[in-house]
mmCIF file with all atom_site columns, C-alpha atoms and ligand atoms in Angstrom:
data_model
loop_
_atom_site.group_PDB
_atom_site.id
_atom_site.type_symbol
_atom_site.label_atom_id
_atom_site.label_alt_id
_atom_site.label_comp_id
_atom_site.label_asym_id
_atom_site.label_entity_id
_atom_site.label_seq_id
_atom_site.pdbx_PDB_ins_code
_atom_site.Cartn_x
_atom_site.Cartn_y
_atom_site.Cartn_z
_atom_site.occupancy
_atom_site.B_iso_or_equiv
_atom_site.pdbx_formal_charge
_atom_site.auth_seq_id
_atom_site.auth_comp_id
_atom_site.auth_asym_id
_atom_site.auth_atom_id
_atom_site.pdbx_PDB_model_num
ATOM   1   C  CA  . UNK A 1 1   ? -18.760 155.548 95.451 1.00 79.00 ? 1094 UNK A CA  1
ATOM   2   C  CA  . UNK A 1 2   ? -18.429 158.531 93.428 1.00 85.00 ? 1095 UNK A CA  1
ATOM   3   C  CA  . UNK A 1 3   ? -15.368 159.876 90.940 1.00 94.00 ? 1096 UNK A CA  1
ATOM   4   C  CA  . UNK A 1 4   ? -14.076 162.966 92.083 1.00 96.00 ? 1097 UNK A CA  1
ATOM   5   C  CA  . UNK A 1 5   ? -16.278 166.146 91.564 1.00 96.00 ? 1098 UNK A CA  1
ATOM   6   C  CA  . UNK A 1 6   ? -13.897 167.447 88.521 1.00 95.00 ? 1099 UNK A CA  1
ATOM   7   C  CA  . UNK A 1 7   ? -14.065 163.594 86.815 1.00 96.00 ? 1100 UNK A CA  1
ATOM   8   C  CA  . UNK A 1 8   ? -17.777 163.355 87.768 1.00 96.00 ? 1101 UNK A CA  1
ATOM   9   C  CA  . UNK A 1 9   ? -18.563 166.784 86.506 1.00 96.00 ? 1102 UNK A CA  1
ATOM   10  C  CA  . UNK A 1 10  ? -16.705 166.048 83.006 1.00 96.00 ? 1103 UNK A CA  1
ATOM   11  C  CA  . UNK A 1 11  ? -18.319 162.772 82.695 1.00 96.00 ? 1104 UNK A CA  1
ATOM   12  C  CA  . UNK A 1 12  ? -21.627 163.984 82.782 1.00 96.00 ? 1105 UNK A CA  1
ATOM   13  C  CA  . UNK A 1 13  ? -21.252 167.143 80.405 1.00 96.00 ? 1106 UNK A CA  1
ATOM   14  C  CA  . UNK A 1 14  ? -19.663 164.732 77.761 1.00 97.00 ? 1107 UNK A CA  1
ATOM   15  C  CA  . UNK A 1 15  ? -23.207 162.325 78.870 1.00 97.00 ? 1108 UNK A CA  1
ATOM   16  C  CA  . UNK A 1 16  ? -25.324 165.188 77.507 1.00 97.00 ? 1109 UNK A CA  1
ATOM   17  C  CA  . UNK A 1 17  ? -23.578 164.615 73.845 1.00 96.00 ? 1110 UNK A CA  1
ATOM   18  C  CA  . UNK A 1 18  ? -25.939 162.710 71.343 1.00 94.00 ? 1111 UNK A CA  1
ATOM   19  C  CA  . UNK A 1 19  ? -25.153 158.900 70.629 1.00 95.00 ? 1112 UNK A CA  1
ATOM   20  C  CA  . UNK A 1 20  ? -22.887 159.007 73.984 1.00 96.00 ? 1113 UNK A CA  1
ATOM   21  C  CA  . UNK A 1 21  ? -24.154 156.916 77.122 1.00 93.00 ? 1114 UNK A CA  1
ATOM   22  C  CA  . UNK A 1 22  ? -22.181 157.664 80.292 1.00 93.00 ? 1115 UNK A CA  1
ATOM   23  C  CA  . UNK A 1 23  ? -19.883 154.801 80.147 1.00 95.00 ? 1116 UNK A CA  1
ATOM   24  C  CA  . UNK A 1 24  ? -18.738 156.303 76.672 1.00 97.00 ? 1117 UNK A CA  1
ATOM   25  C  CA  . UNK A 1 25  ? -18.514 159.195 78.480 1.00 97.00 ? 1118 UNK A CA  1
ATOM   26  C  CA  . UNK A 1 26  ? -16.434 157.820 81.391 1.00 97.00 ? 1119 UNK A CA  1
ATOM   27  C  CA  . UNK A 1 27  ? -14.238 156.348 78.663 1.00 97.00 ? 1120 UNK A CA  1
ATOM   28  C  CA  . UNK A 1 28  ? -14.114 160.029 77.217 1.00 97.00 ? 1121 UNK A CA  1
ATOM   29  C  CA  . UNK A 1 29  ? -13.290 161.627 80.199 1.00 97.00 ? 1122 UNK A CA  1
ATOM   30  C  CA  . UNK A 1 30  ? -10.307 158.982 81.419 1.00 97.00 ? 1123 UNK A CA  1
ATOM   31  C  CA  . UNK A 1 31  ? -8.595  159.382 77.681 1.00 97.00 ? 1124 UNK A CA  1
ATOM   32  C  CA  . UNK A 1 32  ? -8.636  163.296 78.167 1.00 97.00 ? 1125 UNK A CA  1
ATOM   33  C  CA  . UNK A 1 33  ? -7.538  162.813 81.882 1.00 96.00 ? 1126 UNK A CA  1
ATOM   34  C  CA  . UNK A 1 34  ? -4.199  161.467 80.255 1.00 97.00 ? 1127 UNK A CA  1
ATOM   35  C  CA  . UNK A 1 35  ? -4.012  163.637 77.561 1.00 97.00 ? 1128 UNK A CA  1
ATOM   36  C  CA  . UNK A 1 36  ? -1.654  166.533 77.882 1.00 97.00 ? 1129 UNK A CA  1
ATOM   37  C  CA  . UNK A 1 37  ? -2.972  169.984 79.680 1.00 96.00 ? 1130 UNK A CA  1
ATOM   38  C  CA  . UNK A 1 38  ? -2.136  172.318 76.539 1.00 97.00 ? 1131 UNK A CA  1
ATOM   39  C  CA  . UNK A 1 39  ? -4.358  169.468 74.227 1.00 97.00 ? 1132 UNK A CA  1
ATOM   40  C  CA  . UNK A 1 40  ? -7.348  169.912 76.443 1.00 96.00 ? 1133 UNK A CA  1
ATOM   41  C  CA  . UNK A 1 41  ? -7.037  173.798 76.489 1.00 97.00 ? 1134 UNK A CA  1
ATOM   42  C  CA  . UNK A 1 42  ? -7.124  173.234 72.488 1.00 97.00 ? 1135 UNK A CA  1
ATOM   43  C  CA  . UNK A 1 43  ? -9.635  171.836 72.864 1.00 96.00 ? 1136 UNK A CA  1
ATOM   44  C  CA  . UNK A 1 44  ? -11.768 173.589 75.059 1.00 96.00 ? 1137 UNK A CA  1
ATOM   45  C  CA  . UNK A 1 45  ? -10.897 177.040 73.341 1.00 96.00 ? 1138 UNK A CA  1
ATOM   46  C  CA  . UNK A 1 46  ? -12.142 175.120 70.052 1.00 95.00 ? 1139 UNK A CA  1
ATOM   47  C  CA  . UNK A 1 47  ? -15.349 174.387 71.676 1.00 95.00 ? 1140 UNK A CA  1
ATOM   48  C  CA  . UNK A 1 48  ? -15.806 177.589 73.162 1.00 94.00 ? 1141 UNK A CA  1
ATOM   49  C  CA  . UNK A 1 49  ? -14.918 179.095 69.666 1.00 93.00 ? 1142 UNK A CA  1
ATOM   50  C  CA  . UNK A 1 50  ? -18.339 177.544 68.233 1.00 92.00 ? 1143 UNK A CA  1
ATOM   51  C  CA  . UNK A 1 51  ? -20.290 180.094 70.006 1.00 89.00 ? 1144 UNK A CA  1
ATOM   52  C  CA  . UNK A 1 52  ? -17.812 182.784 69.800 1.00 93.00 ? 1145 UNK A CA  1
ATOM   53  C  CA  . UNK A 1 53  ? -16.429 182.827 66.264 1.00 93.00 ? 1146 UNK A CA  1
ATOM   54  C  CA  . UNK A 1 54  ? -19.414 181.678 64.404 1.00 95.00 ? 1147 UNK A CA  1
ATOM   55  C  CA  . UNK A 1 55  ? -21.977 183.400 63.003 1.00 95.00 ? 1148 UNK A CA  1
ATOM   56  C  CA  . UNK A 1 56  ? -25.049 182.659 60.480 1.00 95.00 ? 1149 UNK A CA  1
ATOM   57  C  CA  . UNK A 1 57  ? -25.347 184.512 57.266 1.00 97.00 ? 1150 UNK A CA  1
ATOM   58  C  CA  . UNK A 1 58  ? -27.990 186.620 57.116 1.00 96.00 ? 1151 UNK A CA  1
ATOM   59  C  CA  . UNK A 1 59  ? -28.810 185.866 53.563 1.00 96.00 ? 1152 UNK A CA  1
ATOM   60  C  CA  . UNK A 1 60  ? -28.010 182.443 52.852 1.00 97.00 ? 1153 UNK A CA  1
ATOM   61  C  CA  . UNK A 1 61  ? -28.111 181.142 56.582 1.00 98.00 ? 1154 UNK A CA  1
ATOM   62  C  CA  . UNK A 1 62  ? -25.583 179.161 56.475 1.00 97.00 ? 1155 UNK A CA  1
ATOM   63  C  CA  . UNK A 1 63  ? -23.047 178.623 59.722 1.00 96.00 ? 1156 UNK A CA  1
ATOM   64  C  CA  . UNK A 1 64  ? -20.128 181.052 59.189 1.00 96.00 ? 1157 UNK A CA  1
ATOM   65  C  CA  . UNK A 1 65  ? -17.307 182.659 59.723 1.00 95.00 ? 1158 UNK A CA  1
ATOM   66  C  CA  . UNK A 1 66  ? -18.557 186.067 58.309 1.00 95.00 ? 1159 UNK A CA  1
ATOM   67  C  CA  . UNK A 1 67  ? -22.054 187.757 57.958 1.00 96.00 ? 1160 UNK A CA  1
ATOM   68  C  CA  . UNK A 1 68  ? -22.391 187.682 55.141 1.00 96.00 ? 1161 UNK A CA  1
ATOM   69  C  CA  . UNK A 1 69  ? -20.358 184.869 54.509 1.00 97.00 ? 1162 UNK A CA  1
ATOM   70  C  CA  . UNK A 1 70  ? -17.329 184.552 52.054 1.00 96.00 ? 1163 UNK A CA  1
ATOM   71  C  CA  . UNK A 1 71  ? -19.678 182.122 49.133 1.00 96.00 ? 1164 UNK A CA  1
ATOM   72  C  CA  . UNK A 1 72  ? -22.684 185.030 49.456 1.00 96.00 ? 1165 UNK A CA  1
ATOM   73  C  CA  . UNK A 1 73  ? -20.000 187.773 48.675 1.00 96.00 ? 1166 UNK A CA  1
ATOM   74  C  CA  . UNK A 1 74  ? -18.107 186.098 46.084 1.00 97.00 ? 1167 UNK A CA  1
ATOM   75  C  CA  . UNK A 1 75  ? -18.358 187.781 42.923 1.00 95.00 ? 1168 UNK A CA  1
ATOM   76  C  CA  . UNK A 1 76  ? -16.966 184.784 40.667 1.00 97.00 ? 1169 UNK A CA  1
ATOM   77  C  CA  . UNK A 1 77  ? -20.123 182.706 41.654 1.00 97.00 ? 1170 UNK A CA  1
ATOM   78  C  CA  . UNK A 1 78  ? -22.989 182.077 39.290 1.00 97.00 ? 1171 UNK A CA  1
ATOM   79  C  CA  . UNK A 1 79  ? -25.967 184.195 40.846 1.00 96.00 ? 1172 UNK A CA  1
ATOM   80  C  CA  . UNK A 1 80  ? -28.315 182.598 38.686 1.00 97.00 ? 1173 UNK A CA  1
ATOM   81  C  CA  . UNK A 1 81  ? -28.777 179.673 40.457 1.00 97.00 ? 1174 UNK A CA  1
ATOM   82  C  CA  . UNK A 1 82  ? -29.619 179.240 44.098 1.00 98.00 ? 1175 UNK A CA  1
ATOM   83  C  CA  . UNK A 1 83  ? -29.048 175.687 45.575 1.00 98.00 ? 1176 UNK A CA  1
ATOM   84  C  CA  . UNK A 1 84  ? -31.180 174.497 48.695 1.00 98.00 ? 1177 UNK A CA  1
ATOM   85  C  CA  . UNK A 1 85  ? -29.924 172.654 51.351 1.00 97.00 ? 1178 UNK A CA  1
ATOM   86  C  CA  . UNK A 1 86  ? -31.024 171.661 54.462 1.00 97.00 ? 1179 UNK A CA  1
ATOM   87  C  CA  . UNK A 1 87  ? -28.494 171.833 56.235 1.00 96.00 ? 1180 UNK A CA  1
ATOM   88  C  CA  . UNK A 1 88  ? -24.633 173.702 56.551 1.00 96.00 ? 1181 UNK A CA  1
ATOM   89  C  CA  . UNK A 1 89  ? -23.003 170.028 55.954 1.00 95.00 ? 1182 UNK A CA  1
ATOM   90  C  CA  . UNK A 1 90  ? -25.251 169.502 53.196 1.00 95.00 ? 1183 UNK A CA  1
ATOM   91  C  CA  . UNK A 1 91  ? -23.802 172.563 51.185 1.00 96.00 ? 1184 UNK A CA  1
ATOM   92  C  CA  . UNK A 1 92  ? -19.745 171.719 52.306 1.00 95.00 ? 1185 UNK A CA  1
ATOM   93  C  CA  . UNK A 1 93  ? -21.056 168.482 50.504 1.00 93.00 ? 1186 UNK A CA  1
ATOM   94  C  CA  . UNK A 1 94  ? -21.774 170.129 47.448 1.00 94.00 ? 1187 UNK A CA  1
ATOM   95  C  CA  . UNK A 1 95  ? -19.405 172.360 47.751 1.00 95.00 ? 1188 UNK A CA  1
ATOM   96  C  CA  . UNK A 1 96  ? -17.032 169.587 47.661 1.00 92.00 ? 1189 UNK A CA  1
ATOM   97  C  CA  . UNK A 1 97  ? -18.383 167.822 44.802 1.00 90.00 ? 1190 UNK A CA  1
ATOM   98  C  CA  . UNK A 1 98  ? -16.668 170.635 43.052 1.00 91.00 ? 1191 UNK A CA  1
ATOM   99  C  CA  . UNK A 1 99  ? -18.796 170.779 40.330 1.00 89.00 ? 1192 UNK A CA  1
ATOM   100 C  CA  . UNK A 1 100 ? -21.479 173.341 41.543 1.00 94.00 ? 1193 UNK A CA  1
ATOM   101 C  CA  . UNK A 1 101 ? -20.729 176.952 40.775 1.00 95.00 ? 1194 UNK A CA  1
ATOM   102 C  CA  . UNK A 1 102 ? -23.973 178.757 42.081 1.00 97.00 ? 1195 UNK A CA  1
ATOM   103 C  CA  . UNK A 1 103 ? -25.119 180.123 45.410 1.00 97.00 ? 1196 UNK A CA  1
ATOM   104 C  CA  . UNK A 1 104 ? -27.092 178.657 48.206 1.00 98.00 ? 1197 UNK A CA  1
ATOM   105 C  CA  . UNK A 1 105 ? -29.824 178.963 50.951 1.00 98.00 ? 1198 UNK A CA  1
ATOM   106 C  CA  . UNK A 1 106 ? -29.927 176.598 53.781 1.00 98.00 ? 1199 UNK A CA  1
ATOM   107 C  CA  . UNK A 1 107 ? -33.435 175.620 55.082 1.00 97.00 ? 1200 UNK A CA  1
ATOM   108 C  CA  . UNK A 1 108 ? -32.187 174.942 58.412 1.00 96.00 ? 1201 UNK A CA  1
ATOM   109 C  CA  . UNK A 1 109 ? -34.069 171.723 58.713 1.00 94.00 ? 1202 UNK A CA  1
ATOM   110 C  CA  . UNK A 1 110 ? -36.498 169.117 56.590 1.00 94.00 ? 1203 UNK A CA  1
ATOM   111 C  CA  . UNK A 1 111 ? -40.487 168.809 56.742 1.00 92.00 ? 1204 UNK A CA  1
ATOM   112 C  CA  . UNK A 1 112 ? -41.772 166.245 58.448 1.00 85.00 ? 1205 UNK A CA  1
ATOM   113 C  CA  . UNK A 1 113 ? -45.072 164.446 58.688 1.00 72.00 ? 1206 UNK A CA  1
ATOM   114 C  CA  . UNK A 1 114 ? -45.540 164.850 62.706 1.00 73.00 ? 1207 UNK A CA  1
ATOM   115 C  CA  . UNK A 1 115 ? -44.411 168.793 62.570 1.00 70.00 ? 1208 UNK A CA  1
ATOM   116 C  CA  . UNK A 1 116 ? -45.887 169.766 58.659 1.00 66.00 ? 1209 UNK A CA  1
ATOM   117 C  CA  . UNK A 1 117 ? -47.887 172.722 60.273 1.00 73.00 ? 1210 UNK A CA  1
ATOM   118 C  CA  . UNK A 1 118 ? -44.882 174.256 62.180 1.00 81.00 ? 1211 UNK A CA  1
ATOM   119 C  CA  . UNK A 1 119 ? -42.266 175.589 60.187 1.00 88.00 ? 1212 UNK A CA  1
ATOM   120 C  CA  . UNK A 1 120 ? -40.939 178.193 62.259 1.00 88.00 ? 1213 UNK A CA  1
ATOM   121 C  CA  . UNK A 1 121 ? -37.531 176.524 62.419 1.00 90.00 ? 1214 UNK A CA  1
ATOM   122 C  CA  . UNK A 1 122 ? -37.172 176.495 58.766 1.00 95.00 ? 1215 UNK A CA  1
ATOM   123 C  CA  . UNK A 1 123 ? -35.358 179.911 56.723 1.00 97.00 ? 1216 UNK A CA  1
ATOM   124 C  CA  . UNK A 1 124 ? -38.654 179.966 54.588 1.00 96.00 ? 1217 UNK A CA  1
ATOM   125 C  CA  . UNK A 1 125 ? -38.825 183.738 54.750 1.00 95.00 ? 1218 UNK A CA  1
ATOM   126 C  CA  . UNK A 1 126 ? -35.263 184.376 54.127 1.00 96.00 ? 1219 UNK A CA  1
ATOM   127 C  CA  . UNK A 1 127 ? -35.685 182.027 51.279 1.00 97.00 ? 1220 UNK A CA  1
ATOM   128 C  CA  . UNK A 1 128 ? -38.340 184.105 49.616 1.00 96.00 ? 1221 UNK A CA  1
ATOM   129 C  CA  . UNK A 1 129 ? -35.945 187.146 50.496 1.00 95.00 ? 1222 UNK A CA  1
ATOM   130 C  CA  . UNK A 1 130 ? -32.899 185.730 48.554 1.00 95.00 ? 1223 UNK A CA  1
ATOM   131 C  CA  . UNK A 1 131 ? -35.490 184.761 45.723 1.00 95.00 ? 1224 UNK A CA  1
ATOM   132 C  CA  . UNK A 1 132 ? -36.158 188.356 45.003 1.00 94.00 ? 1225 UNK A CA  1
ATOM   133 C  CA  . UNK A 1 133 ? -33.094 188.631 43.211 1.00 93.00 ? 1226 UNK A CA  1
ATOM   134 C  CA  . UNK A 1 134 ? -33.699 189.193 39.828 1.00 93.00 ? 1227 UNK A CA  1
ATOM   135 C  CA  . UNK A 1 135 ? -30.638 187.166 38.733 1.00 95.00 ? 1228 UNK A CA  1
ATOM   136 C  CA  . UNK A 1 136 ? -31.731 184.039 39.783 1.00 96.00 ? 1229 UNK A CA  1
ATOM   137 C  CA  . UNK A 1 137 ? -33.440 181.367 37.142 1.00 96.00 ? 1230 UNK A CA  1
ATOM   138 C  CA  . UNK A 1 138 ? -33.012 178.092 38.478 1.00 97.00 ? 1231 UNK A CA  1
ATOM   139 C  CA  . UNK A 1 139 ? -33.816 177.169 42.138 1.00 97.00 ? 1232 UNK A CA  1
ATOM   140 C  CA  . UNK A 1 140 ? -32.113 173.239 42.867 1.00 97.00 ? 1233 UNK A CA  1
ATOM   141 C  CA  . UNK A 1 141 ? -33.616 171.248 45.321 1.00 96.00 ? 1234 UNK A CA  1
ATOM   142 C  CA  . UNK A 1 142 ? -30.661 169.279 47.236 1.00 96.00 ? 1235 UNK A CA  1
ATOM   143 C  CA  . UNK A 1 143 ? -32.230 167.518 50.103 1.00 94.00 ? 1236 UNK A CA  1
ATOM   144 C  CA  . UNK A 1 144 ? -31.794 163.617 51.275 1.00 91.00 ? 1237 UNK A CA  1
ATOM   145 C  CA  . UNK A 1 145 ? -33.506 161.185 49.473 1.00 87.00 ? 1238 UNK A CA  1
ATOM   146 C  CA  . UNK A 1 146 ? -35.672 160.137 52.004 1.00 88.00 ? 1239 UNK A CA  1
ATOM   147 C  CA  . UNK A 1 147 ? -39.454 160.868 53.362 1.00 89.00 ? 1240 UNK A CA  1
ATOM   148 C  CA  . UNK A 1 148 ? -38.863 164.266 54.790 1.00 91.00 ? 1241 UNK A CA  1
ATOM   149 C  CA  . UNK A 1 149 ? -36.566 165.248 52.331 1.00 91.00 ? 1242 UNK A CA  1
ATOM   150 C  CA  . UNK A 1 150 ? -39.612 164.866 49.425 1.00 89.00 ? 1243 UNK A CA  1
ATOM   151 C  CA  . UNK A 1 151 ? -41.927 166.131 52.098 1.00 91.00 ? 1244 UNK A CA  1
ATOM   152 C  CA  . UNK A 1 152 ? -39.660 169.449 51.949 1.00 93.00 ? 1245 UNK A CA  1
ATOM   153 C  CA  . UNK A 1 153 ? -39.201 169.795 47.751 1.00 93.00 ? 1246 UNK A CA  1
ATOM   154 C  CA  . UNK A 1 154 ? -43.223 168.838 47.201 1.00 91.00 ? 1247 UNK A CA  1
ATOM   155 C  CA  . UNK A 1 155 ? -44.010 171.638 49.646 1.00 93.00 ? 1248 UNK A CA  1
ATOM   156 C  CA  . UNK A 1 156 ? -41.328 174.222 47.979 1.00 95.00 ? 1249 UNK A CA  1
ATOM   157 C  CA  . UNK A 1 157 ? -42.583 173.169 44.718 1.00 94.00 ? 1250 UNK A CA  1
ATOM   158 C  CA  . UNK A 1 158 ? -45.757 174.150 45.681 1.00 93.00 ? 1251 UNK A CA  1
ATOM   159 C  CA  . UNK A 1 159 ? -45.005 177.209 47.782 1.00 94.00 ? 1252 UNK A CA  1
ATOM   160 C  CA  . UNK A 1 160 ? -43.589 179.014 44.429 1.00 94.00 ? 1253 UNK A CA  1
ATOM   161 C  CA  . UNK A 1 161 ? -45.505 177.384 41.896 1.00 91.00 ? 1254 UNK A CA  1
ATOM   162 C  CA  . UNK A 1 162 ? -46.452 180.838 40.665 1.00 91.00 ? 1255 UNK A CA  1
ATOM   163 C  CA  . UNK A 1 163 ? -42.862 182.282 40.323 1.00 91.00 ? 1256 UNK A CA  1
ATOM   164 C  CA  . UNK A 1 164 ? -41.324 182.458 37.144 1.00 90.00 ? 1257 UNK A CA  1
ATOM   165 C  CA  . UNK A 1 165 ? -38.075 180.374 38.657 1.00 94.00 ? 1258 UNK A CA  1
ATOM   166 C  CA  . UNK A 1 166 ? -37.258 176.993 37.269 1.00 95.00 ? 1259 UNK A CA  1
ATOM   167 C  CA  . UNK A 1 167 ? -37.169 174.472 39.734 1.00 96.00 ? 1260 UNK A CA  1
ATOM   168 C  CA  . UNK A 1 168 ? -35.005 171.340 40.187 1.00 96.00 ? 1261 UNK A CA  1
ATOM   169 C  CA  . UNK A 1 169 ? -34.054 168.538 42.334 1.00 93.00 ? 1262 UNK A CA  1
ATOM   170 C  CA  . UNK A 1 170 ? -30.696 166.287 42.485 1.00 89.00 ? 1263 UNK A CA  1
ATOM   171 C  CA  . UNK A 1 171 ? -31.111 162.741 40.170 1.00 84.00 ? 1264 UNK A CA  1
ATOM   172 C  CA  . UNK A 1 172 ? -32.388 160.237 41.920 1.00 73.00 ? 1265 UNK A CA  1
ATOM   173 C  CA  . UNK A 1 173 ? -28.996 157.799 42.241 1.00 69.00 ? 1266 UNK A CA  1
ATOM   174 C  CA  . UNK A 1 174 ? -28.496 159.233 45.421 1.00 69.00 ? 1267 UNK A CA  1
ATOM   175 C  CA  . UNK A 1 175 ? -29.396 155.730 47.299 1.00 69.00 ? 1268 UNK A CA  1
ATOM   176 C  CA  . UNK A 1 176 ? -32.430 156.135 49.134 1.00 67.00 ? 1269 UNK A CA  1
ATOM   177 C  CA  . UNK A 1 177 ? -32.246 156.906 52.771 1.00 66.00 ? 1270 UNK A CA  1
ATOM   178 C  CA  . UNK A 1 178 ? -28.796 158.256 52.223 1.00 71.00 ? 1271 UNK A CA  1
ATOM   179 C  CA  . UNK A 1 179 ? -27.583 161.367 53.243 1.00 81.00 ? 1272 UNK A CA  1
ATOM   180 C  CA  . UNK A 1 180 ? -25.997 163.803 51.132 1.00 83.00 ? 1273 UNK A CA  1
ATOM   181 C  CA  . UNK A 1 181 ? -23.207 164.599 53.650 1.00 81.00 ? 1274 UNK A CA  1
ATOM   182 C  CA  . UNK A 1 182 ? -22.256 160.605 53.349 1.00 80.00 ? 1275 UNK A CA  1
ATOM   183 C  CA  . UNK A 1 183 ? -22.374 160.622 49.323 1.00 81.00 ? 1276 UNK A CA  1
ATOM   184 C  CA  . UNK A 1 184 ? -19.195 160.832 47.543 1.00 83.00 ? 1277 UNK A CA  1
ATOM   185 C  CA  . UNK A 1 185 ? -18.323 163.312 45.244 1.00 83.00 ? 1278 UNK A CA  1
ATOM   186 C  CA  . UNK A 1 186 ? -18.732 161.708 42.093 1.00 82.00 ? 1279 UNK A CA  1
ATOM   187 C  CA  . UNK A 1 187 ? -22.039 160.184 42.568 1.00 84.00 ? 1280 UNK A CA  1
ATOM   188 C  CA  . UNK A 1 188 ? -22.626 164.295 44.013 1.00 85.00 ? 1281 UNK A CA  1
ATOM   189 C  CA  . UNK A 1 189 ? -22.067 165.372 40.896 1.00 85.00 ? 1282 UNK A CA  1
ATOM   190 C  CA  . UNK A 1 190 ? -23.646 163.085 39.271 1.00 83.00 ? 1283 UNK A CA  1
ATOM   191 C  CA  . UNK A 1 191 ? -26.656 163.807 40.868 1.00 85.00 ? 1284 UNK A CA  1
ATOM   192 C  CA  . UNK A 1 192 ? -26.071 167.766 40.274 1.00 87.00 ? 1285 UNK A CA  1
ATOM   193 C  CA  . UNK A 1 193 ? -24.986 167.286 36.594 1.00 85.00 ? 1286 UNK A CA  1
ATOM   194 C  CA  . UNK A 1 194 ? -28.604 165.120 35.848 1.00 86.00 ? 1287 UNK A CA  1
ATOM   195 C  CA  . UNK A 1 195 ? -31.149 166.862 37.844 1.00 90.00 ? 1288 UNK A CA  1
ATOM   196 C  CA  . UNK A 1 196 ? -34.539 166.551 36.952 1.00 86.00 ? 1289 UNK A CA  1
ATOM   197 C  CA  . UNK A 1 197 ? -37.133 169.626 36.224 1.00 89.00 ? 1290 UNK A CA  1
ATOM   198 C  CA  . UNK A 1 198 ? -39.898 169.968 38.265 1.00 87.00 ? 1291 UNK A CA  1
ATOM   199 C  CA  . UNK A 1 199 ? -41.091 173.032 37.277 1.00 81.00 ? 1292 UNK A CA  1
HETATM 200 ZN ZN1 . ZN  B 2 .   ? -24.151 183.383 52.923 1.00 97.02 ? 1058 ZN  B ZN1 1
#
């Protein structure tokens, strides 16, 4: 026997969702079924916001609010150094830490072995576009200690080897396999505070 269309249909949307099976989602579905009607219109107008009240910065590609977004546009920032991140969370991270004045670019993604020859998901090109701004002397490598995220610096390193930009990456002390969206602020700005040259 089958729920009701309306249950059914709910419980397999929330299915789709990564990390939930569909007895999670059936679990999902009966708590919001008892929930209040004006707490699930909050929170189906919050959903529906992602798509309609976001936006990605053109020049640091981050997930915003604004294009360009508030950090690109705010003159109290120090423009000569350009943080890169893979990802949005990665920079709120940072951003956190509160000990990182600079700018940033988000790659939109890591290397890894199985897709090395397709980068067409990463920001590479918008990278090189932000890096044409004479201001900026030190590039800082901020990606997740793991495989893909030394995949991604080694292949950065490389790609502007011939600029005239230092390059850096985070201290190792970052435990390996973390993710920087997990670390905690101090051992953030630790990491920030004694990063290594590479270039
Ligand atoms: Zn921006």
């Amino acid at each position: 026997m089958k729920y009701p269309p309306a249950l059914q249909m709910a419980i397999d949307r929330l299915s789709r969702l990564p990390t939930v099976g569909p007895k999670t989602a059936e679990r999902f579905a009966f708590y919001l079924l008892r929930r209040p009607a004006n707490e699930i219109q909050d929170l189906a107008t919050a959903l529906l916001d992602l798509h309609q009240n976001l936006t990605h910065c053109q020049r640091c590609c981050a997930i915003a609010a604004a294009n360009p977004c508030s950090l690109c546009t705010d003159a109290t920032r120090n423009t000569a150094l350009l943080c890169v991140v893979a990802e949005t969370k990665d920079m709120i991270a940072l951003e956190n830490s509160g000990q990182y004045q600079g700018r940033y670019h988000i790659l939109n993604g890591t290397i890894s072995a199985i897709q090395a020859d397709n980068l067409d998901h990463l920001t590479i090109k918008q990278l090189l576009q932000q890096l044409r701004r004479p201001e900026i002397k030190e590039l800082i490598l901020a990606f997740n200690p793991d495989v893909e995220g030394e995949t991604t610096a080694l292949y950065l390193a490389k790609l502007l080897s011939t600029s005239n930009i230092s390059i850096t990456r985070l201290a190792r002390g970052l435990p390996a396999g973390a993710s920087l969206d997990y670390a905690d602020p101090m051992t953030l700005s630790h990491a920030l505070h004694n990063r290594s040259r590479i270039k």
